[in-house]
Coordinates of C-alpha atoms and ligand atoms in Angstrom, one line a residue:
X1 CA 109.1 88.6 102.9
X2 CA 107.0 86.3 100.7
X3 CA 107.7 87.4 97.0
X4 CA 104.5 85.7 95.9
X5 CA 102.6 88.5 97.7
X6 CA 104.2 90.9 95.3
X7 CA 103.2 89.1 92.2
X8 CA 100.1 88.8 90.0
X9 CA 101.2 85.7 87.8
X10 CA 98.3 83.8 86.4
X11 CA 95.9 86.6 87.1
X12 CA 93.7 88.3 84.4
X13 CA 93.1 92.0 84.7
X14 CA 90.6 94.2 82.8
X15 CA 91.7 97.8 82.5
X16 CA 89.4 100.4 81.0
X17 CA 90.8 103.5 79.3
X18 CA 94.1 101.8 78.8
X19 CA 95.2 103.1 75.4
X20 CA 96.7 106.4 77.0
X21 CA 97.6 108.2 80.2
X22 CA 97.0 106.7 83.6
X23 CA 95.2 103.6 82.2
X24 CA 98.2 102.7 79.9
X25 CA 100.6 103.1 82.9
X26 CA 98.4 100.8 85.0
X27 CA 98.5 98.2 82.2
X28 CA 102.3 98.4 82.2
X29 CA 102.4 98.1 86.0
X30 CA 100.1 95.1 86.2
X31 CA 102.1 93.3 83.3
X32 CA 105.3 94.0 85.3
X33 CA 103.7 92.1 88.2
X34 CA 102.9 89.3 85.9
X35 CA 99.3 89.7 85.1
X36 CA 97.5 89.0 81.7
X37 CA 95.5 91.8 80.4
X38 CA 92.4 92.9 78.6
X39 CA 92.7 96.6 77.6
X40 CA 89.7 98.7 76.6
X41 CA 89.4 102.1 74.8
X42 CA 87.1 103.6 72.1
X43 CA 89.7 104.4 69.4
X44 CA 90.6 101.1 67.9
X45 CA 93.7 102.4 66.2
X46 CA 95.1 103.9 69.4
X47 CA 94.3 100.7 71.3
X48 CA 96.1 98.6 68.8
X49 CA 99.2 100.9 69.0
X50 CA 99.2 100.6 72.8
X51 CA 98.6 96.8 72.7
X52 CA 101.6 96.4 70.3
X53 CA 103.8 98.5 72.5
X54 CA 102.8 96.6 75.6
X55 CA 103.4 93.2 73.7
X56 CA 106.8 94.3 72.6
X57 CA 107.7 95.2 76.3
X58 CA 106.0 92.0 77.7
X59 CA 106.2 89.2 75.1
X60 CA 105.6 86.5 77.7
X61 CA 102.2 88.0 78.8
X62 CA 98.8 87.6 77.1
X63 CA 97.4 91.0 76.1
X64 CA 94.2 91.6 74.3
X65 CA 92.6 94.9 73.2
X66 CA 88.9 95.5 72.8
X67 CA 87.5 98.6 71.3
X68 CA 84.5 99.6 73.4
X69 CA 82.8 102.7 74.9
X70 CA 82.2 102.2 78.6
X71 CA 79.4 104.9 78.5
X72 CA 77.4 102.4 76.3
X73 CA 75.6 99.6 78.1
X74 CA 75.8 97.2 75.0
X75 CA 79.5 97.8 74.9
X76 CA 79.8 97.1 78.8
X77 CA 78.0 93.8 78.2
X78 CA 80.2 93.0 75.2
X79 CA 83.3 93.5 77.3
X80 CA 82.3 91.1 80.0
X81 CA 81.0 88.6 77.4
X82 CA 84.4 88.7 75.8
X83 CA 86.0 87.9 79.3
X84 CA 83.5 85.2 79.9
X85 CA 84.3 83.5 76.6
X86 CA 88.1 83.9 76.7
X87 CA 89.2 83.8 80.2
X88 CA 88.9 81.7 83.3
X89 CA 86.9 84.4 85.2
X90 CA 88.5 87.6 86.1
X91 CA 90.9 88.6 88.9
X92 CA 91.1 92.3 88.6
X93 CA 88.9 95.1 87.3
X94 CA 90.4 98.5 87.0
X95 CA 87.7 101.2 86.4
X96 CA 89.9 103.9 84.9
X97 CA 88.2 105.3 81.8
X98 CA 86.7 108.7 82.4
X99 CA 86.4 112.2 81.0
X100 CA 85.1 115.7 81.7
X101 CA 83.6 118.8 80.3
X102 CA 84.5 121.6 82.7
X103 CA 82.1 124.6 82.8
X104 CA 79.9 126.6 85.3
X105 CA 77.0 124.4 86.8
X106 CA 74.3 126.5 85.0
X107 CA 75.9 126.1 81.5
X108 CA 75.7 122.2 81.3
X109 CA 73.2 120.8 78.8
X110 CA 71.4 117.8 80.1
X111 CA 73.1 115.6 77.6
X112 CA 76.5 116.9 78.7
X113 CA 76.0 116.3 82.4
X114 CA 74.3 112.9 82.0
X115 CA 77.2 111.9 79.5
X116 CA 79.7 112.6 82.3
X117 CA 77.8 110.5 84.7
X118 CA 77.6 107.6 82.2
X119 CA 81.2 107.7 81.4
X120 CA 82.7 108.2 84.8
X121 CA 80.3 106.6 87.3
X122 CA 77.6 104.4 85.8
X123 CA 80.2 102.7 83.7
X124 CA 82.2 101.7 86.8
X125 CA 79.0 100.6 88.6
X126 CA 77.7 98.5 85.8
X127 CA 81.1 97.0 84.9
X128 CA 81.6 96.1 88.6
X129 CA 78.1 94.5 88.8
X130 CA 78.6 92.6 85.4
X131 CA 82.0 91.5 86.4
X132 CA 80.9 90.3 89.9
X133 CA 80.1 86.6 88.7
X134 CA 83.6 86.4 87.1
X135 CA 85.4 87.9 90.0
X136 CA 83.7 85.5 92.4
X137 CA 85.1 82.6 90.5
X138 CA 88.4 83.2 92.4
X139 CA 88.9 82.9 96.0
X140 CA 90.3 86.5 96.0
X141 CA 89.9 89.3 93.5
X142 CA 90.1 93.1 93.5
X143 CA 88.4 96.1 91.9
X144 CA 90.2 99.4 91.8
X145 CA 88.4 102.6 90.9
X146 CA 90.3 105.6 89.5
X147 CA 88.6 108.6 91.3
X148 CA 90.0 112.0 91.8
X149 CA 90.7 114.6 94.5
X150 CA 87.7 116.2 92.8
X151 CA 85.5 113.7 94.6
X152 CA 86.9 114.8 98.0
X153 CA 87.3 118.6 97.9
X154 CA 86.4 121.4 95.5
X155 CA 88.8 121.9 92.6
X156 CA 88.1 123.7 89.3
X157 CA 86.9 120.6 87.5
X158 CA 83.2 121.6 87.4
X159 CA 80.5 120.3 89.7
X160 CA 79.5 117.3 87.6
X161 CA 83.0 115.7 87.5
X162 CA 83.2 116.2 91.3
X163 CA 79.9 114.6 91.8
X164 CA 80.8 111.6 89.8
X165 CA 84.1 111.1 91.5
X166 CA 82.5 111.6 95.0
X167 CA 79.8 109.0 94.2
X168 CA 82.6 106.7 93.0
X169 CA 84.3 106.9 96.4
X170 CA 81.1 105.9 98.2
X171 CA 80.4 103.1 95.7
X172 CA 83.9 101.9 96.6
X173 CA 83.1 101.9 100.3
X174 CA 79.7 100.2 99.9
X175 CA 80.8 97.5 97.5
X176 CA 83.9 96.8 99.6
X177 CA 81.5 96.0 102.6
X178 CA 79.0 94.2 100.4
X179 CA 81.4 92.0 98.6
X180 CA 84.0 91.4 101.2
X181 CA 82.5 88.0 102.1
X182 CA 82.7 87.1 98.3
X183 CA 86.5 87.6 98.4
X184 CA 86.4 90.9 96.3
X185 CA 88.3 93.8 97.7
X186 CA 87.3 97.2 96.3
X187 CA 89.6 100.2 96.7
X188 CA 90.2 103.5 94.8
X189 CA 92.9 106.0 94.1
X190 CA 92.3 109.7 94.0
X191 CA 94.9 111.6 91.8
X192 CA 95.5 115.3 91.8
X193 CA 97.1 116.8 88.6
X194 CA 98.8 114.0 86.6
X195 CA 100.7 114.6 83.4
X196 CA 98.5 113.1 80.6
X197 CA 97.0 114.4 77.3
X198 CA 93.9 115.4 79.4
X199 CA 95.8 117.9 81.5
X200 CA 98.3 119.1 78.9
X201 CA 95.8 121.9 77.8
X202 CA 95.3 123.6 81.1
X203 CA 98.8 123.0 82.4
X204 CA 100.3 124.6 79.3
X205 CA 99.1 128.1 80.5
X206 CA 102.1 129.1 82.7
X207 CA 100.0 131.2 85.2
X208 CA 97.7 128.3 85.8
X209 CA 100.6 125.9 86.1
X210 CA 102.2 128.1 88.7
X211 CA 98.9 128.2 90.7
X212 CA 98.7 124.4 90.7
X213 CA 102.3 124.0 91.8
X214 CA 101.8 126.6 94.5
X215 CA 99.0 124.5 96.0
X216 CA 100.9 121.3 95.8
X217 CA 103.4 120.7 98.6
X218 CA 105.7 118.5 96.5
X219 CA 105.8 121.3 94.0
X220 CA 105.4 119.3 90.9
X221 CA 102.8 117.5 88.7
X222 CA 102.4 113.7 89.2
X223 CA 103.3 111.1 86.6
X224 CA 101.0 108.4 85.4
X225 CA 103.4 105.8 86.7
X226 CA 102.9 107.2 90.2
X227 CA 99.2 106.5 90.1
X228 CA 99.8 103.1 88.5
X229 CA 102.1 102.1 91.4
X230 CA 99.3 102.8 93.9
X231 CA 96.7 100.9 91.8
X232 CA 99.2 98.0 91.4
X233 CA 99.7 97.8 95.2
X234 CA 95.9 97.7 95.7
X235 CA 95.7 94.7 93.2
X236 CA 98.5 92.6 94.9
X237 CA 98.0 90.0 97.5
X238 CA 100.3 92.2 99.6
X239 CA 97.2 94.5 100.1
X240 CA 95.0 91.5 101.1
X241 CA 93.6 93.1 104.2
X242 CA 92.8 96.5 102.7
X243 CA 89.4 97.2 101.3
X244 CA 87.1 100.3 101.0
X245 CA 90.1 102.6 101.1
X246 CA 91.2 105.4 98.9
X247 CA 94.8 106.3 98.3
X248 CA 95.3 109.9 97.3
X249 CA 98.2 110.2 94.7
X250 CA 98.4 114.0 95.0
X251 CA 101.9 115.2 96.2
X252 CA 100.2 116.3 99.5
X253 CA 97.5 118.4 97.9
X254 CA 94.6 117.1 100.0
X255 CA 96.6 117.6 103.2
X256 CA 97.5 121.2 102.4
X257 CA 95.5 123.9 104.2
X258 CA 97.5 127.1 104.2
Ligands
NAP1 N1 95.1 113.3 84.5 C1 94.8 113.7 85.7 O1 95.3 114.7 86.2 C2 93.7 112.9 86.5 C3 93.5 113.5 87.8 C4 92.5 112.8 88.5 C5 91.7 111.7 88.0 N2 92.0 111.3 86.7 C6 91.2 110.3 86.2 O2 92.1 109.3 85.6 C7 91.4 108.5 84.6 C8 92.3 108.5 83.4 O3 92.6 109.9 83.0 P1 93.8 110.3 82.0 O4 94.3 111.6 82.4 O5 94.7 109.2 81.9 O6 93.1 110.5 80.7 P2 93.6 110.3 79.1 O7 95.0 110.5 79.1 O8 92.6 111.2 78.3 O9 93.2 108.8 78.7 C9 91.9 108.3 78.8 C10 91.9 106.9 78.4 O10 90.6 106.5 78.6 C11 89.9 106.1 77.3 N3 88.5 106.4 77.4 C12 88.0 107.6 77.7 N4 86.7 107.6 77.7 C13 86.3 106.3 77.4 C14 85.1 105.6 77.3 N5 84.0 106.2 77.5 N6 85.1 104.3 77.0 C15 86.4 103.6 76.9 N7 87.6 104.2 77.0 C16 87.6 105.6 77.3 C17 90.7 106.9 76.3 O11 90.8 106.3 75.0 P3 89.6 106.7 73.9 O12 89.6 108.2 73.9 O13 90.1 106.1 72.6 O14 88.5 106.1 74.4 C18 92.1 106.8 76.9 O15 92.7 105.4 76.7 C19 90.1 109.3 84.4 O16 89.1 108.5 85.1 C20 90.3 110.6 85.1 O17 89.1 111.2 85.5 C21 93.0 111.9 86.0

């Protein structure tokens, strides 16, 4: 075993949506492997609290917070401009920020469905493209997209969320092939129900919770750290021959027929 293949020392990672939930757990995981970080979220106060908490836990790492909305193209440029000005390129991009409005297909206003596309999909596409020149400054770099089981099968998320996450899977496969010769690996993860503030509402209904658990072979909700571990692996040199793949972090949900 070569321990260096399980370390990210000297690498800089950009994690979007890192002030809470899965993104914050990913930030912790990457810091634990030795990376320096730029974390992004919209709420500046929440981001500062997260940054301080991470800095206390990892005083030897460089951690910066940048308040930005990945739905907004000016903000996307501002994020990569910051990286360009302050870092020696970029090693890792984690497209994690995302959100949803769940309703029947015919009930979405145009602003609502277009907004979900901007936040979940176009954000990841544009950030990946804007990051490309910074990622290619290193011999090997990686992008990990946080998708969802909703992009693979029907779940009760609403069609728009499912469409954005399905397109994210195909974007992952295409960019993996297109950018392999540039030394950029592109992979994704597809979580099922994970315990975050986003899911606390629906899961607080005991009947709904029981239905979710009944359809999950491992009979429990996932933890943000369990998604972060899969993302961490896809960032590590240990996964150097893996690209275009998706790891489901779902307690067996996608494999469960009847
Ligand atoms: N939790 C699950 O069960 C689950 C399952 C499958 C997939 N996912 C995916 O996992 C990702 C994270 O979800 P989560 O459950 O961890 O959500 P969360 O707990 O609500 O956290 C979302 C994080 O993203 C930030 N954020 C949201 N929209 C943003 C934007 N437009 N620009 C910048 N930052 C933004 C939030 O901070 P601000 O609000 O301050 O911006 C927060 O830091 C999402 O892509 C989601 O689709 C989650």
